[in-house]
XYZ file of C-alpha atoms in Angstrom:
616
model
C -8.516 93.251 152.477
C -5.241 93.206 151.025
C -3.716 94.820 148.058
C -4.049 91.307 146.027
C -7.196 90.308 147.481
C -8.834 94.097 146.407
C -7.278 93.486 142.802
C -8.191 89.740 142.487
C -12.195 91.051 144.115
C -12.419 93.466 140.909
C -14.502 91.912 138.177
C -12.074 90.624 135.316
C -13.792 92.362 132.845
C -12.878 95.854 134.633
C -9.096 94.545 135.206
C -8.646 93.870 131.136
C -10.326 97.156 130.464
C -8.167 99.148 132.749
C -5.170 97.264 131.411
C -6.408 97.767 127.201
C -7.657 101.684 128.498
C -4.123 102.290 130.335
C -2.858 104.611 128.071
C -5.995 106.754 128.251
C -6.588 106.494 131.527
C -2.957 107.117 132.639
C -4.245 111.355 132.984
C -0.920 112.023 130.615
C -2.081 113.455 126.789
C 0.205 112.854 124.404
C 2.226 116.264 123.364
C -1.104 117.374 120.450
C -2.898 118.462 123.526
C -1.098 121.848 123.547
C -3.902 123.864 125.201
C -3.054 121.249 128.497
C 1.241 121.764 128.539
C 1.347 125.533 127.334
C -1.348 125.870 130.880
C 1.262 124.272 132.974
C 2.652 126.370 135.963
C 5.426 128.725 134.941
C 7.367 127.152 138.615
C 7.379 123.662 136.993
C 8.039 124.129 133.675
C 10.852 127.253 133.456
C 13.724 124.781 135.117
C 13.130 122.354 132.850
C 13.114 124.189 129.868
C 16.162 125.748 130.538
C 17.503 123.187 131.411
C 16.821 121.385 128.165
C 17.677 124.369 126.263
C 21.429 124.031 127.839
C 21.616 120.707 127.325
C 20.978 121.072 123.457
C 24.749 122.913 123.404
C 26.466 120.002 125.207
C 27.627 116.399 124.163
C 25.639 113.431 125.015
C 26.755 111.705 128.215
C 28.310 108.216 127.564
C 28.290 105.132 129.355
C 31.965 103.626 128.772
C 33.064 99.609 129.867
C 35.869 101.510 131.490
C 33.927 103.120 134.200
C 32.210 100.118 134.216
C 34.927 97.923 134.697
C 35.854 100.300 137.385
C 33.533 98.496 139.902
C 35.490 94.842 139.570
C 39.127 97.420 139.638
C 39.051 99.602 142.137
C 35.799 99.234 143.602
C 34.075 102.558 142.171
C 30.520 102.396 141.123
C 29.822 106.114 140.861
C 31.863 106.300 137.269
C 28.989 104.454 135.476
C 26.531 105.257 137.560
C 26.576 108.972 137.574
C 26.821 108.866 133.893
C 23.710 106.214 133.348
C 22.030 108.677 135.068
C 22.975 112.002 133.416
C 22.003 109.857 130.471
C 18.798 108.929 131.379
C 17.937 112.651 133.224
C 18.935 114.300 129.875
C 16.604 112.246 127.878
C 13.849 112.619 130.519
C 14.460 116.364 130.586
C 14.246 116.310 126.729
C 10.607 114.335 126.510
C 9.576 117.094 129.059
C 10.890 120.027 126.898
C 9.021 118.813 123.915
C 5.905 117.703 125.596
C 5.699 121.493 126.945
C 6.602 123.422 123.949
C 5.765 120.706 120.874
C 9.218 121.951 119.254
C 10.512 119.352 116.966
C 13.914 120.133 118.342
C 12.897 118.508 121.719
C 11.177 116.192 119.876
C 14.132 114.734 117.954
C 16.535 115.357 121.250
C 14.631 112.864 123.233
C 14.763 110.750 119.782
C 18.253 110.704 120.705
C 18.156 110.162 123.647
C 16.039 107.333 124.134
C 18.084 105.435 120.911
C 21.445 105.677 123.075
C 19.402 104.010 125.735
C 18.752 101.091 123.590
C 22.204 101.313 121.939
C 23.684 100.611 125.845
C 24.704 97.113 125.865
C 23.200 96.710 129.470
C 21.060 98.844 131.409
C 22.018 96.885 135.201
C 24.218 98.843 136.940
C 27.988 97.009 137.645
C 27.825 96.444 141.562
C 24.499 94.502 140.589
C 25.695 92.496 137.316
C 26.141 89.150 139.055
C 25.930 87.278 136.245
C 28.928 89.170 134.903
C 30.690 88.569 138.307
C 29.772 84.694 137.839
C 31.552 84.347 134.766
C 34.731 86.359 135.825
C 33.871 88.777 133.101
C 33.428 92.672 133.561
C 30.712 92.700 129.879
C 27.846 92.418 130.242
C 25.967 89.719 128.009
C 23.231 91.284 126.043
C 21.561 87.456 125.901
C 21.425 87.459 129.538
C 20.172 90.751 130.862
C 19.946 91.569 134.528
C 17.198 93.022 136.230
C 18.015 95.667 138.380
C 17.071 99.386 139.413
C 19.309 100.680 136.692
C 17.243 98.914 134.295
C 14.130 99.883 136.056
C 14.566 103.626 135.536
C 15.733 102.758 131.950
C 12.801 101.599 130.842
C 10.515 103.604 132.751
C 12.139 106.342 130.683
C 10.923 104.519 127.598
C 7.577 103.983 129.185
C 6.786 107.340 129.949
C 8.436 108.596 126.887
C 6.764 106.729 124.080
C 3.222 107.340 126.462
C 3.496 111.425 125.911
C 5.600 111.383 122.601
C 4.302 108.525 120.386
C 2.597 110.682 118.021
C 5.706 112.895 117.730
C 8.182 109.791 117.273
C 6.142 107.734 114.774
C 6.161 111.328 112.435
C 9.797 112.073 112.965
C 11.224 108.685 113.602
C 9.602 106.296 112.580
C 10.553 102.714 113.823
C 11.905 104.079 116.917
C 9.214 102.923 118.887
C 9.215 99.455 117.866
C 12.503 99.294 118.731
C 11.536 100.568 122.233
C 9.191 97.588 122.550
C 11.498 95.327 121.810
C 14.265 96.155 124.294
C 11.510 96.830 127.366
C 11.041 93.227 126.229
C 14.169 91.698 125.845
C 15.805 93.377 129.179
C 12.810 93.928 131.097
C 9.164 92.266 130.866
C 10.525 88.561 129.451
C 13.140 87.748 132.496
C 10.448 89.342 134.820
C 7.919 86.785 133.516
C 10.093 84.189 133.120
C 12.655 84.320 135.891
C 11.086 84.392 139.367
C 14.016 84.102 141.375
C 15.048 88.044 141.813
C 15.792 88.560 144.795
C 13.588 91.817 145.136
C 10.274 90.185 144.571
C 11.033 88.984 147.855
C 9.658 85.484 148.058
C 12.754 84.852 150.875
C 10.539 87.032 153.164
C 13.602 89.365 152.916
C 11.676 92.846 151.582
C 13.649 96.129 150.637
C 12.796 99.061 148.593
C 13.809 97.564 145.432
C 10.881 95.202 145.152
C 8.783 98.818 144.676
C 11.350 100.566 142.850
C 11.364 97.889 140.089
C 7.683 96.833 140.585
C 6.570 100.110 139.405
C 8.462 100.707 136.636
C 7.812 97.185 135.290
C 4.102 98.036 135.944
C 4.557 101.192 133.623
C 6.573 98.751 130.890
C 3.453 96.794 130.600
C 0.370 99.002 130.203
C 2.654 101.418 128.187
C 5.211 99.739 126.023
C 3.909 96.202 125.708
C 0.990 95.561 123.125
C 0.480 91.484 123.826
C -3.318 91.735 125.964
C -1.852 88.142 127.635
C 1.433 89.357 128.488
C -0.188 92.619 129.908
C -2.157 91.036 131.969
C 0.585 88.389 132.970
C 2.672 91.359 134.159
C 0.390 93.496 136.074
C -0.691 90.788 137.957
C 2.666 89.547 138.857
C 3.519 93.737 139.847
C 0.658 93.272 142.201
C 1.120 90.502 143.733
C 4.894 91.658 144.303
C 3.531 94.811 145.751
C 1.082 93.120 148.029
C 4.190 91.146 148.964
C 6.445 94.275 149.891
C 3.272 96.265 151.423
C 2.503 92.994 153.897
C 5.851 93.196 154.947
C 5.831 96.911 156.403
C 5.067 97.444 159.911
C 1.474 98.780 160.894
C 2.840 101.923 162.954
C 4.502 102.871 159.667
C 7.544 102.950 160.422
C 10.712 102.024 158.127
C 13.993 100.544 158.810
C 15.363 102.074 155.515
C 15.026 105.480 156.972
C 14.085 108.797 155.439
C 16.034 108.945 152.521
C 15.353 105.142 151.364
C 11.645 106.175 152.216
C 11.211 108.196 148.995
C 12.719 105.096 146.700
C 10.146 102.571 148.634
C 6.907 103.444 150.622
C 6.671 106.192 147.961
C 7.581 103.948 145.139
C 4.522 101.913 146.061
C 2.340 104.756 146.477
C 3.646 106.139 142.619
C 2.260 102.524 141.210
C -0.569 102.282 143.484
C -2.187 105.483 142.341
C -1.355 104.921 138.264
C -3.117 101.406 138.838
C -6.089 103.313 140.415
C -6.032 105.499 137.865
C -6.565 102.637 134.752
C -8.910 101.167 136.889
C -11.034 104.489 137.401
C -10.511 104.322 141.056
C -11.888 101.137 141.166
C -9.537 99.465 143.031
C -9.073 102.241 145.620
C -5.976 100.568 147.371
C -5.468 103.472 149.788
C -7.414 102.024 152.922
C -5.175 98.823 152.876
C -2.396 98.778 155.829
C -0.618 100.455 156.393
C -0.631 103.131 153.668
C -2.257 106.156 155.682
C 0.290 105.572 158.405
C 3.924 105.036 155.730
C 2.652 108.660 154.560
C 2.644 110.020 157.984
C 6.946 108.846 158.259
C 8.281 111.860 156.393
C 6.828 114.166 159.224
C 7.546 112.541 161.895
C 11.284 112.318 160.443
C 11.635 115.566 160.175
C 14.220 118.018 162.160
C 12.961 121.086 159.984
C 15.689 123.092 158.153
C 16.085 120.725 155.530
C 17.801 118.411 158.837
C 16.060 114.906 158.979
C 16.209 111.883 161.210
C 18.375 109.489 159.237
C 19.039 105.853 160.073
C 21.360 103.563 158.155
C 22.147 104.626 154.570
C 20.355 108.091 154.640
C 21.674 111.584 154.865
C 20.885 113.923 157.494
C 20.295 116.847 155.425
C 18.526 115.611 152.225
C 17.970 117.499 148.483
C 14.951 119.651 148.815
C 14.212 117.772 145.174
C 12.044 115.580 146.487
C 8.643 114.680 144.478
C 6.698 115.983 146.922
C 3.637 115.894 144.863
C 3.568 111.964 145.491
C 2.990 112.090 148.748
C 0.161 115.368 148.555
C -1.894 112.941 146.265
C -1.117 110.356 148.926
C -2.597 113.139 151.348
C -5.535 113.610 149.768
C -6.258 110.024 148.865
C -6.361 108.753 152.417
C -7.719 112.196 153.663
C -5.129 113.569 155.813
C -4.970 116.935 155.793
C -1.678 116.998 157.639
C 0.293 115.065 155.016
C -1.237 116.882 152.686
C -0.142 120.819 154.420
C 3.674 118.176 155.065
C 3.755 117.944 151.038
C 2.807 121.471 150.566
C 5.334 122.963 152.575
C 7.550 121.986 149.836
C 5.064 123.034 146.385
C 7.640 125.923 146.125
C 10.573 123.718 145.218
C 10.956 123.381 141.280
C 10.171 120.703 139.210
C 13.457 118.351 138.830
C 13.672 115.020 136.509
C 15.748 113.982 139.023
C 12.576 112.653 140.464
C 11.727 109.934 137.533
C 10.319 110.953 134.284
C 7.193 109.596 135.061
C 6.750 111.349 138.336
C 7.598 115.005 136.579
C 4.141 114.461 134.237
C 2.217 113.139 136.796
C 3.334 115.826 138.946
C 3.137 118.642 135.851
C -0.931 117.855 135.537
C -1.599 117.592 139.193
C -3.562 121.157 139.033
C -4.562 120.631 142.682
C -0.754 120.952 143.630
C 0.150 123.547 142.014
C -2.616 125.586 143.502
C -1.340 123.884 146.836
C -0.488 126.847 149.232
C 2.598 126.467 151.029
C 2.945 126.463 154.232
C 4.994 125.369 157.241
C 5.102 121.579 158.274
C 3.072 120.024 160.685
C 5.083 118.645 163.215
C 4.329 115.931 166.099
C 5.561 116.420 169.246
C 6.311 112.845 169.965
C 6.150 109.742 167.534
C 7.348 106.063 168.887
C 7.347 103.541 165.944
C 7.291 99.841 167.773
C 8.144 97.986 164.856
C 11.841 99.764 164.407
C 11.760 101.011 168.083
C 12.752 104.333 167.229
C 11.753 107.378 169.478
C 11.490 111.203 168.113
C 10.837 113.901 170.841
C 10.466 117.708 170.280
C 10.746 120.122 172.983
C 8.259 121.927 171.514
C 4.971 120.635 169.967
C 4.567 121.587 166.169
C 7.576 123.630 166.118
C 11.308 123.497 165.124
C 13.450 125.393 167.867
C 14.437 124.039 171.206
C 15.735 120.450 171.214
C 14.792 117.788 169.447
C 15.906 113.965 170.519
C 15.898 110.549 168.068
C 16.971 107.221 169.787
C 16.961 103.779 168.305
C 17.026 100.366 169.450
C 16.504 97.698 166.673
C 19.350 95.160 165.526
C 22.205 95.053 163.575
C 20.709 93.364 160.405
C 18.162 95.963 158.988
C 18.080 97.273 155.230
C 20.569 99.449 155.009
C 22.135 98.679 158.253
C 25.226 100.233 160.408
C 25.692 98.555 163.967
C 24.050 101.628 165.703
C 21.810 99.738 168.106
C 21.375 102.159 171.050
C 22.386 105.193 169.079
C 21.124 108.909 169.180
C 20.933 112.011 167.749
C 20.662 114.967 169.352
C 19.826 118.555 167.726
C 19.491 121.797 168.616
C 16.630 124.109 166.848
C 16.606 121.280 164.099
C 20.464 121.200 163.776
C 21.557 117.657 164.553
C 24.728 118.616 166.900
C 25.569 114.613 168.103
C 24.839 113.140 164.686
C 24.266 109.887 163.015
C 26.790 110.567 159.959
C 24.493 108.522 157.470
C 25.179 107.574 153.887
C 29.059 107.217 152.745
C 29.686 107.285 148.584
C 28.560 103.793 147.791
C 31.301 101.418 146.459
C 31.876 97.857 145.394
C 32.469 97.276 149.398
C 29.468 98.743 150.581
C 27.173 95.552 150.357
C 29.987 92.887 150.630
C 31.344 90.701 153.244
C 33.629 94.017 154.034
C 31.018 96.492 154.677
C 31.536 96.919 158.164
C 35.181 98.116 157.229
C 33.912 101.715 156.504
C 34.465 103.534 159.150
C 30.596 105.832 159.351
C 29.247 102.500 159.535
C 30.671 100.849 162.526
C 29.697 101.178 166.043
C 32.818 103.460 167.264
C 31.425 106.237 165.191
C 27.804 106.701 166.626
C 26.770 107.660 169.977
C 27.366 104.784 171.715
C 29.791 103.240 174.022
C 32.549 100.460 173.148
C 32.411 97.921 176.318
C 35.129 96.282 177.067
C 37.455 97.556 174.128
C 34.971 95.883 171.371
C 32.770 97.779 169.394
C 28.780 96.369 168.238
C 28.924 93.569 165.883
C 26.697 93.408 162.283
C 23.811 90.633 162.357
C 20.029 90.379 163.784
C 21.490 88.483 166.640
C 23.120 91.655 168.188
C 19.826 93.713 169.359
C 18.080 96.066 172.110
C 16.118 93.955 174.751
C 14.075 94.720 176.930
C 12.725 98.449 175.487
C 10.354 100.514 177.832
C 8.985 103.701 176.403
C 7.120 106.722 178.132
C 6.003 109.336 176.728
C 4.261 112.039 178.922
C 3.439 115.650 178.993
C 6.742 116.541 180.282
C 9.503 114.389 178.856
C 9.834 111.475 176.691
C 12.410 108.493 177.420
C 13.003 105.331 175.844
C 14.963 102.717 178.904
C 16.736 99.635 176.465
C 18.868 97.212 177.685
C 22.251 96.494 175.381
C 23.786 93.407 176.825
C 22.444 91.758 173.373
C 24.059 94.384 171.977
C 28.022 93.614 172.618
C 29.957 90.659 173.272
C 30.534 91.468 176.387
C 26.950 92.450 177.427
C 25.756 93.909 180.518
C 24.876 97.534 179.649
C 21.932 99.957 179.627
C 21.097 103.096 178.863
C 18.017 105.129 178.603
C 17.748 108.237 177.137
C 15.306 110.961 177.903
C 13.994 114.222 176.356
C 12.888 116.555 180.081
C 10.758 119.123 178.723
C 10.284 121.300 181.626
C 14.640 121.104 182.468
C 15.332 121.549 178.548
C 17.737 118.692 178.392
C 18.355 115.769 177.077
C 19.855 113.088 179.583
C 21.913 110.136 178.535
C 22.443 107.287 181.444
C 24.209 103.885 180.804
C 24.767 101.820 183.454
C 26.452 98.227 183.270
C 28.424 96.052 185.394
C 31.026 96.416 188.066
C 34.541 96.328 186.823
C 33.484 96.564 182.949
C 35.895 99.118 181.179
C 33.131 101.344 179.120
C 33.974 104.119 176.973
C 32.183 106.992 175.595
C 32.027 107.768 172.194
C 30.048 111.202 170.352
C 30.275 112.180 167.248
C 29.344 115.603 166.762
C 28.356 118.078 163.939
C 29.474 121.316 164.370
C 32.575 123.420 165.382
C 34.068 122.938 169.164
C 34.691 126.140 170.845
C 35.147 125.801 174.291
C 36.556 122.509 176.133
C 37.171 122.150 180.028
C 36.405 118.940 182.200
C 32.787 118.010 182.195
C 31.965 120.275 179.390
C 32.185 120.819 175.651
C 30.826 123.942 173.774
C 29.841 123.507 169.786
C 28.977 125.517 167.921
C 26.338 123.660 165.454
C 26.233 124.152 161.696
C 23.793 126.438 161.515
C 25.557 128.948 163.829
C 23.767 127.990 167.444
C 25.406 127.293 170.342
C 25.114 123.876 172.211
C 26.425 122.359 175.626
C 27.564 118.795 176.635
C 27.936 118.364 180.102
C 29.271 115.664 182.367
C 30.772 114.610 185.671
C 33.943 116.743 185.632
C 35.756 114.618 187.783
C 35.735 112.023 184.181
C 38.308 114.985 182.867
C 37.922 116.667 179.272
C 37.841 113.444 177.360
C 39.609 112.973 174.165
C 38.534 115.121 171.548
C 39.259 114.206 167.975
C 39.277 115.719 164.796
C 38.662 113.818 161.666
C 38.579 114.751 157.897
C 35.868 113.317 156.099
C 37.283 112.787 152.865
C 33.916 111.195 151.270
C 32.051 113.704 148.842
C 28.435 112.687 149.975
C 29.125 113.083 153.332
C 31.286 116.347 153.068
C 28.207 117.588 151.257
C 26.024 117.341 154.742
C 28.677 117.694 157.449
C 31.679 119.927 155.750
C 35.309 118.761 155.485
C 35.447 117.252 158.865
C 33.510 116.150 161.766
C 34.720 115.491 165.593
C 34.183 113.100 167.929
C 34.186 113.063 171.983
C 35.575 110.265 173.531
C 35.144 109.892 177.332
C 37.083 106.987 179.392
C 34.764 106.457 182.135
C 34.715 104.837 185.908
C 32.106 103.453 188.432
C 29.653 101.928 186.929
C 27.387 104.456 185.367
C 28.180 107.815 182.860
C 25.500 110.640 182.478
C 25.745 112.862 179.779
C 23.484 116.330 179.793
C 22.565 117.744 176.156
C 21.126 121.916 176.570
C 21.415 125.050 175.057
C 24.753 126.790 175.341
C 24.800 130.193 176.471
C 27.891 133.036 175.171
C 28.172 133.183 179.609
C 29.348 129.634 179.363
């Protein structure tokens, strides 16, 4: 049964209860219930206090049309975005303060707070205001608001505010809350009801973590904010449906062509609104046996390097904030009975609180008792996971564990969410260091989803491990894909065989790639045609320390020692150095990052990936 059909089976009696109930039911008391915040674990709550306190000595952030403008100028989003969100953290980190302590000073900081939100004259962020763009204009028209993700978390600050804080506000402020109302109506709930043709519901077919993202919060809007029983109702059904829509759309191995990081803002999204709408409906609608939802929870594990290192695809960064809200996916855990996503989430229980996370996750995640008495522990690991759907392999020397080598290959096409033309690629890592890396997630920009995206360089083909064939690199579109993709997975090794002729304009190349347990090495092979020119790019992580012909010596981030081997009659290849100049990515990788290029002959190349040794 789907997630629609299991909503539309529930009798509608129970569905307009849960929806008129929602605010009891939610599991959040408002801030009078001080024997429940002043109980809260002294982990969660001291970051966020202090935080709060330091934030009462420093000026409001402020959302100016000049950063905004910046996006149509010069092509930078990250003016207005990084200050919508400081905006929006600060006022989340204020409702938190004064839900824990019941100071008035909290109290009339998130008062603040959530009035500048509604003072904002939009809250869509500029690279997705395309009605602004269609007039020529870089304002924003209050009478014609856009419905994006930086509206989303808006409101759902609003939401989850007035939810905890109503009491508070109607005392100190009064009015405030009607004015909430009406904005979450204006900006949010009316062109959600009224305007189907976002493209994040999805009704193309074409479904991306937005649909959740937005879903949820607009599912929060309506049982929290809006007091109209028929537009309630009108809403939450529509957020199910759209959910249904999105959760149809996933593949049944679990698997997620977003990767890691874009995991948290979609599979998890859906779980966030899936367990508040089984919470209003008093686990009546117990969504968590639909499919695929016990095997998405199972993707951050099998993503994981260890180290903080993951397996990123596409947009996603190898080594990703701790900050996670890992509490989402231990309720997950223990709502479809795993016990190994729920020992995955507690791994993390020691990392603090952050309302980085959302707002709404922080309280949900504040009352979850049964996390906080979560005892940490280290992650459970598979040895081998092979997800169909995005034909991605993970292999692990060792079985549950982190050191020895660790091998990620991909086949796919050149059209997925969050795509760079990395069909064939691999990674390659070394006790959970990625050494040949996929460089992930560049500082977005106004080119980054436009007709010039593949101009960034961490994006193209040239800078993953992969060969260019014939002097031309992979192009971008679902037409350029792996064929013919044969996995085995045994005791001893794991390979995945792909052919890339579908791949290149020119065609006629495989490789397979292969994880040998019992020679601890990864083996690349491509073979292709006689007389095709093919050379061998690597981009590697890591400092090289030793180079001599058929062999390069790194030294990986995290101070190990790895070898790349070849035929030595190929030479020392070309080995490049090259700043990175991109503060996201110097975050992961470090000023710089090299790559290996290797002009080839014959018709085949075989690269070896081991342990280096100091005798080397």
């Amino acid at each position: 049964m789907s997630l629609l059909q299991r909503w539309q089976a529930l009798d509608p009696a129970t569905r307009t209860a849960a929806i008129g109930a929602a605010r009891d039911r939610a599991g959040i008391p408002d801030l009078r219930d001080r024997a429940c915040w002043e109980s809260r674990d002294r982990v969660a709550t001291d970051s966020i206090l202090a935080e709060a306190s330091a934030d009462l000595e420093r000026p409001w952030p402020h959302t100016l049309l000049s950063d905004f403008a910046r996006y149509w100028r010069d092509g930078v989003r990250t003016a207005y975005e990084d200050e919508a969100r400081k905006l929006t953290r600060r006022t989340s980190a204020a409702v938190l303060a004064a839900a824990l302590t019941g100071d008035e000073i909290y109290v009339d900081a998130a008062a603040d707070g959530l009035l500048l939100l509604c003072e904002q004259t939009t809250w869509c962020w500029a690279a997705h205001e395309s009605f602004a763009t269609a007039k020529g204009e870089v304002l924003a028209d209050p009478a014609q608001p856009y419905l994006d993700l930086g509206a989303a978390e808006t409101v759902a600050v609003l939401a989850w505010a007035d939810l905890v804080l109503a009491p508070a506000l109607d005392e100190r402020v009064p009015g405030l809350r009607r004015r909430l109302r009406e904005e979450t109506r204006r900006r949010v709930l009316r062109p959600f009801l009224t305007d189907r043709r976002w493209h994040w519901l999805g009704l193309d077919g074409h479904l991306h973590n937005w649909n959740p993202w937005i879903h949820g919060h607009v599912l929060a809007a309506s049982l929290f904010l809006e007091t109209d029983p028929e537009i309630q109702t009108e809403a939450v059904d529509l957020v199910v449906e759209g959910l249904d829509r999105y959760l149809g759309a996933l593949p049944a191995d679990g698997g997620c062509d977003e990767g890691y990081s874009y995991w948290w803002n979609g599979p998890a999204r859906l779980a966030s609104a899936l367990e508040l709408l089984d919470r209003v409906t008093d686990h009546e609608f117990a969504p968590w046996t639909c499919m695929p939802l016990a095997e998405l929870a199972r993707y951050p594990q099998r993503m994981t390097l260890g180290g903080g290192w993951y397996v990123n695809v596409g947009d996603g960064p190898a080594h990703h904030d701790p900050k996670q809200p890992w509490q989402i996916l231990h309720t997950w855990g223990r709502r479809i009975g795993d016990a190994e996503v729920v020992a995955q989430a507690a791994a993390h229980r020691h990392e603090p609180l952050s309302p980085d996370a959302g707002l709404g996750r922080a309280l949900v995640a504040l009352l979850d008792d049964e996390w906080w008495s979560a005892v940490p522990a280290s992650s459970p690991l598979p040895r081998s996971t092979w997800l169909s759907n995005v034909q991605l392999l993970v292999a692990r020397e060792q079985a549950a564990g982190v050191d020895g080598l660790t091998l990620a290959v991909k086949g796919g096409h050149n059209d997925e969410n969050h795509n760079h033309n990395d069909v064939g690629s691999f990674i390659a890592a070394l006790d959970a260091t990625p050494v040949l890396i996929d460089l992930g997630q560049p500082t977005y920009t106004a080119i980054s989803f436009s007709d010039r995206r593949y101009e960034q360089w961490v994006v193209r083909s040239e800078w993953h491990n992969l060969p260019v064939v014939a002097g031309q690199e992979q192009p971008p579109g679902a037409r350029w894909r792996a064929t013919d993709v044969a996995v085995r997975r045994e005791e001893a090794f794991d390979s995945l065989e792909l052919s890339l002729a579908e791949a290149y304009p020119s065609g006629g190349l495989k490789r397979s790639a292969t994880l040998d347990r019992s020679a601890q090495e990864i083996r690349i092979v491509d073979e292709w045609d006689e007389g095709v020119r093919v050379e061998e790019h690597f981009v590697i992580g890591g400092e090289p320390t030793a180079h001599a012909p058929g062999e390069l010596l790194v030294k990986t981030l995290s101070g190990g020692l790895a070898r790349l081997s070849w035929d030595p009659a190929l030479g020392t290849g070309r080995l490049e150095r090259r700043p990175v100049n991109d503060d996201l990515l110097e975050g992961v990788w470090g000023p710089y990052v090299h790559r290996l290029i290797i002009d080839t002959d014959g018709t085949t190349f075989e690269l070896k990936f081991t342990r280096g040794s100091t005798h080397d």
